[in-house]
């Protein structure tokens, strides 16, 4: 079946096809690149993204030097089979600048990611930016300055508040407390340099093993 799909792909006169790389969980577009037949075959074989560099005229494996690899979840062709969408689980930024996505220069947009996990992607980026710049007076700066003991204490407090809200059957309070818990957990993950997408990948693997 895979061989048939590759044979049906419409490469252009240079033997290339444009590829949109998308985060499989947040649905955020990470980058646009090109593949030829060989890089597409290697992507399918290794389950990591391989592209064709038009400037260097050679194949390259995303993350081979930086460690920011992309685990392939799905590959989809458009209706004319002359463009691909590759859904991935990224390990680190997609952009060489260190940004999560290459499309970080806003021209016209509300400035927020969309989709089921869009707000999580935005919040992760804000927390990362806070750790880099440490703006005075920001609560996130305060947490990073105090360190893991303070962050861990806040997680414990918020978890208790979540349980209390649930036992009180207070849906609105539960939403607020759950949001506080998620925020502090994301701060802890950043402090520990644990990527949220690695955590989501663990959940994905657990789901796959039981399905």
Backbone as numpy.savetxt, mean C-alpha at the origin, in Angstrom:
# Nx Ny Nz CAx CAy CAz Cx Cy Cz
-3.91 -21.85 -19.24 -4.74 -20.64 -19.24 -3.88 -19.38 -19.24
-2.79 -19.37 -18.43 -1.90 -18.21 -18.39 -1.23 -18.01 -19.74
-0.82 -19.12 -20.38 -0.16 -19.02 -21.67 -1.10 -18.40 -22.70
-2.37 -18.81 -22.65 -3.36 -18.26 -23.58 -3.51 -16.76 -23.36
-3.56 -16.34 -22.11 -3.73 -14.93 -21.80 -2.54 -14.11 -22.31
-1.34 -14.65 -22.13 -0.16 -13.93 -22.61 -0.18 -13.83 -24.13
-0.55 -14.91 -24.77 -0.58 -14.92 -26.23 -1.61 -13.93 -26.77
-2.66 -13.66 -25.98 -3.70 -12.75 -26.45 -3.37 -11.29 -26.19
-2.35 -11.03 -25.37 -1.99 -9.65 -25.04 -1.49 -8.91 -26.28
-1.95 -7.67 -26.44 -1.59 -6.88 -27.62 -0.43 -5.93 -27.28
0.79 -6.40 -27.49 1.96 -5.54 -27.32 2.04 -4.57 -28.49
2.60 -3.38 -28.26 2.70 -2.41 -29.34 3.84 -2.76 -30.30
4.10 -1.85 -31.23 5.11 -2.13 -32.25 6.52 -2.26 -31.66
6.71 -1.77 -30.44 8.01 -1.92 -29.77 8.05 -3.16 -28.89
6.94 -3.89 -28.87 6.87 -5.09 -28.04 6.55 -4.78 -26.59
5.94 -3.61 -26.33 5.66 -3.17 -24.96 4.16 -3.01 -24.72
3.79 -3.01 -23.45 2.42 -2.76 -23.04 2.44 -1.90 -21.78
1.60 -0.84 -21.70 1.57 -0.01 -20.48 0.92 -0.76 -19.33
1.45 -0.53 -18.13 1.00 -1.24 -16.94 0.70 -0.25 -15.83
-0.51 -0.31 -15.31 -0.89 0.48 -14.13 -0.73 -0.42 -12.91
0.10 0.01 -11.97 0.32 -0.77 -10.74 -0.55 -0.17 -9.64
-1.37 -1.00 -9.04 -2.36 -0.56 -8.06 -2.22 -1.35 -6.77
-2.33 -0.65 -5.64 -2.33 -1.34 -4.35 -3.58 -2.20 -4.25
-3.41 -3.49 -4.02 -4.54 -4.41 -4.02 -5.51 -4.15 -2.88
-5.03 -3.50 -1.81 -5.88 -3.29 -0.64 -6.48 -1.89 -0.60
-5.69 -0.87 -0.85 -6.21 0.50 -0.79 -6.77 0.97 -2.12
-6.43 0.25 -3.21 -6.82 0.60 -4.57 -6.13 1.86 -5.07
-5.13 2.34 -4.35 -4.38 3.52 -4.79 -3.48 3.16 -5.97
-3.46 4.01 -6.98 -2.54 3.81 -8.10 -1.13 4.18 -7.65
-0.20 3.26 -7.80 1.16 3.46 -7.30 2.11 3.99 -8.36
2.01 3.46 -9.56 2.90 3.89 -10.64 2.39 3.38 -11.97
2.95 3.89 -13.03 2.68 3.40 -14.39 4.03 3.05 -15.01
4.12 1.87 -15.58 5.38 1.42 -16.18 5.06 0.63 -17.45
6.08 -0.01 -18.00 5.90 -0.82 -19.21 6.45 -2.22 -18.97
5.85 -3.17 -19.64 6.34 -4.55 -19.66 6.47 -4.99 -21.10
7.44 -5.90 -21.34 7.45 -6.65 -22.58 7.05 -8.08 -22.25
7.07 -8.95 -23.21 6.62 -10.31 -22.96 7.45 -11.00 -21.86
8.77 -10.79 -21.91 9.64 -11.46 -20.94 9.38 -10.97 -19.52
9.23 -9.65 -19.35 9.00 -9.14 -18.00 7.63 -9.56 -17.47
6.65 -9.67 -18.36 5.34 -10.16 -17.95 5.43 -11.61 -17.50
6.16 -12.42 -18.27 6.33 -13.83 -17.89 7.05 -13.96 -16.56
8.09 -13.13 -16.34 8.83 -13.18 -15.07 7.97 -12.70 -13.92
7.09 -11.72 -14.17 6.17 -11.25 -13.14 5.23 -12.37 -12.72
4.70 -13.10 -13.69 3.80 -14.22 -13.38 4.55 -15.33 -12.66
5.77 -15.61 -13.11 6.55 -16.71 -12.53 6.99 -16.42 -11.11
7.49 -15.19 -10.85 8.05 -14.87 -9.53 7.04 -14.26 -8.58
5.88 -13.83 -9.11 4.86 -13.13 -8.31 5.41 -11.83 -7.72
6.39 -11.24 -8.40 6.89 -9.90 -8.10 6.91 -9.11 -9.40
6.79 -7.79 -9.31 6.73 -7.00 -10.53 8.09 -6.87 -11.21
8.09 -7.12 -12.50 9.23 -6.90 -13.38 8.77 -5.98 -14.50
9.59 -5.01 -14.82 9.23 -4.06 -15.87 10.33 -3.97 -16.91
10.01 -3.26 -17.99 11.02 -3.01 -19.03 11.32 -1.51 -19.03
12.60 -1.19 -18.83 13.03 0.21 -18.83 13.27 0.66 -20.27
12.51 1.63 -20.72 12.68 2.12 -22.09 13.98 2.92 -22.23
14.41 3.59 -21.17 15.64 4.39 -21.25 16.88 3.51 -21.23
16.86 2.47 -20.38 18.02 1.58 -20.28 17.91 0.38 -21.21
16.71 0.16 -21.72 16.43 -0.97 -22.61 16.82 -2.29 -21.96
16.31 -2.48 -20.75 16.57 -3.73 -20.04 15.46 -4.00 -19.02
15.37 -5.24 -18.57 14.39 -5.60 -17.55 14.86 -5.11 -16.19
13.92 -4.79 -15.31 14.28 -4.49 -13.94 13.19 -4.98 -12.99
13.65 -5.49 -11.87 12.78 -6.04 -10.83 12.55 -4.97 -9.77
11.31 -4.53 -9.60 11.00 -3.50 -8.63 11.43 -3.94 -7.23
12.27 -3.13 -6.58 12.72 -3.42 -5.22 13.97 -4.25 -5.13
14.56 -4.60 -6.26 15.75 -5.46 -6.24 16.89 -4.80 -5.46
17.01 -3.48 -5.55 18.07 -2.77 -4.82 17.54 -2.05 -3.59
16.32 -1.52 -3.67 15.77 -0.75 -2.54 15.09 -1.61 -1.49
14.68 -2.81 -1.88 13.92 -3.66 -0.97 12.42 -3.39 -1.01
12.01 -2.37 -1.78 10.59 -2.01 -1.87 9.90 -2.84 -2.95
9.80 -4.12 -2.70 9.24 -5.04 -3.68 7.72 -4.93 -3.72
7.14 -5.53 -4.73 5.69 -5.54 -4.91 5.23 -6.96 -5.18
4.52 -7.54 -4.21 3.99 -8.89 -4.39 2.72 -8.85 -5.23
2.72 -9.60 -6.30 1.60 -9.56 -7.24 0.43 -10.40 -6.74
-0.74 -9.78 -6.72 -1.97 -10.46 -6.30 -2.80 -10.85 -7.52
-2.89 -9.93 -8.50 -3.70 -10.20 -9.69 -3.18 -9.36 -10.85
-3.40 -9.87 -12.05 -3.07 -9.14 -13.28 -4.31 -9.14 -14.16
-4.73 -7.94 -14.60 -5.94 -7.83 -15.40 -5.63 -7.06 -16.69
-6.23 -7.52 -17.78 -6.11 -6.82 -19.06 -7.38 -6.03 -19.32
-7.26 -4.93 -20.06 -8.45 -4.17 -20.42 -9.19 -4.87 -21.57
-10.28 -4.27 -22.00 -11.14 -4.92 -23.00 -10.43 -5.15 -24.33
-9.48 -4.28 -24.70 -8.74 -4.45 -25.94 -7.44 -5.24 -25.76
-7.16 -5.60 -24.51 -5.96 -6.37 -24.16 -4.67 -5.67 -24.57
-4.70 -4.31 -24.51 -3.49 -3.57 -24.84 -3.02 -2.68 -23.67
-3.53 -2.98 -22.49 -3.09 -2.32 -21.26 -3.38 -3.27 -20.10
-2.54 -3.19 -19.06 -2.68 -4.09 -17.91 -2.81 -3.31 -16.62
-3.54 -3.89 -15.67 -3.54 -3.44 -14.28 -2.96 -4.57 -13.45
-1.92 -4.26 -12.68 -1.28 -5.24 -11.81 -1.57 -4.84 -10.37
-2.31 -5.66 -9.66 -2.63 -5.40 -8.26 -1.55 -6.03 -7.40
-1.01 -5.23 -6.47 0.14 -5.68 -5.68 -0.04 -5.39 -4.20
0.74 -6.10 -3.40 0.93 -5.77 -1.99 2.33 -5.19 -1.88
2.44 -3.86 -1.70 3.77 -3.23 -1.70 4.48 -3.37 -0.37
5.79 -3.56 -0.45 6.64 -3.52 0.74 7.44 -2.24 0.67
6.84 -1.15 1.12 7.52 0.13 1.07 7.01 0.99 -0.07
7.61 2.18 -0.23 7.16 3.15 -1.24 7.32 2.62 -2.66
6.44 3.09 -3.53 6.56 2.75 -4.95 7.44 3.75 -5.69
7.48 4.99 -5.19 8.20 6.06 -5.88 9.65 6.16 -5.41
10.55 6.49 -6.33 11.97 6.60 -5.99 12.23 7.79 -5.06
11.23 8.70 -4.94 11.39 9.85 -4.04 11.10 9.48 -2.59
10.57 8.27 -2.38 10.18 7.86 -1.04 8.70 8.01 -0.76
7.96 8.58 -1.73 6.51 8.69 -1.59 5.85 7.34 -1.81
4.71 7.14 -1.16 3.99 5.87 -1.31 3.63 5.61 -2.76
3.16 6.66 -3.45 2.76 6.56 -4.85 3.54 7.57 -5.68
3.79 7.24 -6.94 4.41 8.20 -7.85 3.48 9.37 -8.13
2.17 9.18 -7.91 1.18 10.22 -8.20 0.88 11.03 -6.94
1.89 11.73 -6.43 1.73 12.50 -5.20 1.69 14.00 -5.46
1.79 14.42 -6.72 1.73 15.85 -7.05 0.31 16.20 -7.50
-0.42 16.82 -6.58 -1.84 17.09 -6.81 -2.03 18.30 -7.73
-2.83 18.14 -8.78 -3.20 19.25 -9.67 -4.62 19.69 -9.36
-5.57 18.78 -9.50 -6.95 19.05 -9.10 -7.46 17.79 -8.40
-7.69 17.89 -7.11 -8.18 16.76 -6.32 -8.47 17.23 -4.92
-9.34 16.52 -4.20 -9.63 16.90 -2.81 -8.47 16.61 -1.87
-7.45 15.90 -2.38 -6.28 15.66 -1.55 -6.38 14.45 -0.65
-7.41 13.63 -0.86 -7.58 12.46 -0.03 -7.72 11.22 -0.89
-7.13 10.12 -0.46 -7.30 8.86 -1.17 -8.73 8.38 -0.99
-9.21 7.60 -1.96 -10.55 7.07 -1.86 -10.49 5.56 -1.85
-11.64 4.93 -1.59 -11.68 3.49 -1.54 -11.78 3.02 -0.10
-11.95 1.72 0.06 -12.21 1.14 1.37 -11.12 1.48 2.38
-9.86 1.50 1.95 -8.76 1.74 2.86 -8.07 3.07 2.59
-8.74 3.95 1.83 -8.12 5.21 1.47 -7.70 6.04 2.65
-8.58 6.15 3.66 -8.26 6.97 4.81 -7.10 6.39 5.59
-6.97 5.06 5.60 -5.83 4.45 6.29 -4.53 4.82 5.58
-4.54 4.79 4.26 -3.34 5.17 3.50 -2.97 6.62 3.78
-3.99 7.50 3.83 -3.73 8.90 4.13 -3.17 9.07 5.53
-3.76 8.37 6.49 -3.33 8.50 7.87 -1.92 7.98 8.07
-1.60 6.87 7.42 -0.23 6.35 7.49 0.76 7.37 6.96
0.41 8.02 5.86 1.30 9.03 5.27 1.47 10.22 6.20
0.38 10.67 6.83 0.46 11.79 7.77 1.36 11.45 8.95
1.19 10.25 9.49 2.00 9.82 10.63 3.48 9.74 10.24
3.76 9.22 9.05 5.14 9.17 8.58 5.72 10.58 8.44
4.93 11.49 7.90 5.38 12.88 7.74 5.63 13.54 9.09
4.76 13.26 10.07 4.94 13.82 11.40 6.25 13.34 12.03
6.56 12.08 11.83 7.79 11.55 12.42 9.03 12.20 11.80
8.93 12.51 10.50 10.07 13.14 9.82 10.24 14.59 10.25
9.14 15.34 10.29 9.22 16.78 10.54 9.08 17.15 12.01
8.41 16.28 12.79 8.19 16.51 14.23 7.73 17.93 14.51
6.58 18.35 13.92 6.09 19.73 14.13 5.75 19.97 15.61
6.17 21.11 16.11 5.94 21.44 17.51 4.45 21.59 17.80
4.00 21.00 18.89 2.61 21.11 19.30 1.70 20.03 18.76
2.17 19.23 17.82 1.34 18.16 17.25 1.29 16.97 18.22
0.12 16.39 18.36 -0.05 15.26 19.29 0.80 14.07 18.85
0.87 13.84 17.55 1.68 12.72 17.05 3.15 12.94 17.38
3.63 14.17 17.29 5.00 14.49 17.69 5.22 14.13 19.15
4.26 14.51 19.99 4.32 14.21 21.43 4.46 12.71 21.66
3.68 11.91 20.94 3.75 10.46 21.11 5.12 9.91 20.71
5.65 10.39 19.58 6.96 9.92 19.15 8.05 10.34 20.13
7.92 11.53 20.70 8.91 11.99 21.67 8.88 11.15 22.94
7.69 10.75 23.38 7.56 9.96 24.60 7.95 8.49 24.38
7.78 8.01 23.16 8.25 6.67 22.83 7.26 5.55 23.05
7.77 4.33 22.96 6.92 3.15 22.91 6.11 2.95 24.19
6.66 3.32 25.34 5.91 3.12 26.59 4.63 3.94 26.60
4.73 5.21 26.20 3.56 6.07 26.17 2.57 5.62 25.11
3.08 5.28 23.93 2.19 4.83 22.86 1.48 3.54 23.27
2.23 2.62 23.86 1.63 1.36 24.31 0.57 1.59 25.38
0.84 2.53 26.28 -0.15 2.84 27.33 -1.43 3.38 26.72
-1.30 4.26 25.72 -2.48 4.82 25.07 -3.27 3.73 24.34
-2.58 2.78 23.74 -3.28 1.69 23.06 -4.08 0.88 24.07
-3.48 0.62 25.23 -4.19 -0.11 26.28 -5.43 0.65 26.75
-5.28 1.97 26.92 -6.41 2.80 27.36 -7.52 2.80 26.32
-7.14 2.98 25.07 -8.15 3.04 24.01 -8.84 1.70 23.82
-8.09 0.60 23.97 -8.69 -0.73 23.85 -9.74 -0.94 24.94
-9.43 -0.47 26.14 -10.39 -0.57 27.24 -11.65 0.24 26.94
-11.46 1.45 26.38 -12.60 2.29 26.02 -13.45 1.64 24.94
-12.82 0.93 24.02 -13.56 0.21 22.98 -14.45 -0.86 23.62
-13.89 -1.60 24.55 -14.67 -2.66 25.21 -15.83 -2.07 26.00
-15.58 -0.98 26.71 -16.64 -0.33 27.50 -17.77 0.14 26.59
-17.41 0.79 25.48 -18.43 1.27 24.54 -19.24 0.11 23.98
-18.56 -1.00 23.69 -19.27 -2.17 23.15 -20.23 -2.74 24.18
-19.79 -2.84 25.44 -20.65 -3.39 26.49 -21.84 -2.47 26.76
-21.65 -1.17 26.55 -22.74 -0.22 26.73 -23.66 -0.14 25.53
-23.33 -0.89 24.47 -24.12 -0.87 23.23 -24.26 0.55 22.68
-23.17 1.32 22.81 -23.16 2.71 22.33 -22.40 2.75 21.01
-23.15 2.67 19.89 -22.53 2.55 18.57 -21.69 3.78 18.23
-22.19 4.97 18.53 -21.44 6.18 18.21 -20.14 6.26 19.00
-20.23 5.96 20.29 -19.02 5.99 21.12 -18.04 4.92 20.66
-18.55 3.76 20.26 -17.69 2.68 19.78 -16.94 3.11 18.54
-17.59 3.82 17.65 -16.93 4.31 16.44 -15.77 5.24 16.79
-16.02 6.17 17.69 -14.99 7.12 18.09 -13.81 6.43 18.76
-14.11 5.52 19.68 -13.05 4.84 20.41 -12.25 3.90 19.50
-12.96 3.25 18.58 -12.27 2.37 17.62 -11.34 3.18 16.73
-11.78 4.38 16.33 -10.93 5.25 15.52 -9.68 5.67 16.31
-9.85 6.00 17.59 -8.71 6.35 18.44 -7.73 5.18 18.56
-8.28 3.98 18.72 -7.44 2.79 18.84 -6.64 2.55 17.57
-7.30 2.66 16.41 -6.62 2.45 15.14 -5.51 3.48 14.93
-5.79 4.73 15.27 -4.78 5.78 15.13 -3.53 5.47 15.97
-3.73 5.14 17.24 -2.58 4.87 18.10 -1.84 3.61 17.67
-2.56 2.63 17.15 -1.91 1.43 16.63 -1.03 1.77 15.44
-1.51 2.65 14.55 -0.71 3.05 13.40 0.54 3.82 13.83
0.41 4.63 14.87 1.59 5.33 15.40 2.61 4.33 15.93
2.12 3.32 16.64 3.03 2.28 17.16 3.73 1.54 16.03
2.98 1.18 14.99 3.59 0.48 13.86 4.69 1.33 13.23
4.45 2.64 13.09 5.47 3.52 12.52 6.67 3.63 13.45
6.43 3.72 14.74 7.53 3.82 15.71 8.41 2.57 15.67
7.78 1.44 15.40 8.49 0.16 15.34 8.98 -0.17 13.94
8.66 0.70 12.97 9.02 0.51 11.56 8.44 -0.78 10.99
7.19 -1.03 11.36 6.42 -2.15 10.82 5.40 -1.58 9.84
5.46 -2.05 8.59 4.58 -1.53 7.55 3.16 -2.07 7.73
2.17 -1.16 7.67 0.78 -1.59 7.78 0.43 -2.64 6.75
0.99 -2.51 5.54 0.65 -3.45 4.48 1.19 -4.85 4.77
2.26 -4.93 5.55 2.75 -6.24 5.97 1.77 -6.89 6.93
1.15 -6.08 7.79 0.12 -6.60 8.70 -1.09 -7.09 7.90
-1.50 -6.28 6.92 -2.63 -6.68 6.08 -2.30 -7.94 5.28
-1.03 -8.07 4.90 -0.63 -9.26 4.16 -0.75 -10.51 5.03
-0.44 -10.38 6.33 -0.63 -11.51 7.25 -2.09 -11.92 7.28
-2.98 -10.93 7.36 -4.41 -11.24 7.34 -4.82 -11.90 6.04
-4.26 -11.42 4.92 -4.56 -12.00 3.62 -4.14 -13.47 3.56
-2.95 -13.76 4.06 -2.43 -15.14 4.04 -3.27 -16.04 4.94
-3.69 -15.53 6.09 -4.54 -16.32 6.97 -5.87 -16.63 6.30
-6.41 -15.64 5.61 -7.68 -15.82 4.90 -7.53 -16.88 3.80
-6.43 -16.77 3.04 -6.21 -17.71 1.94 -6.02 -19.13 2.43
-5.36 -19.28 3.59 -5.09 -20.63 4.11 -6.35 -21.32 4.60
-7.38 -20.54 4.90 -8.63 -21.11 5.43 -9.75 -21.13 4.39
-9.45 -20.62 3.19 -10.50 -20.57 2.16 -10.43 -21.79 1.26
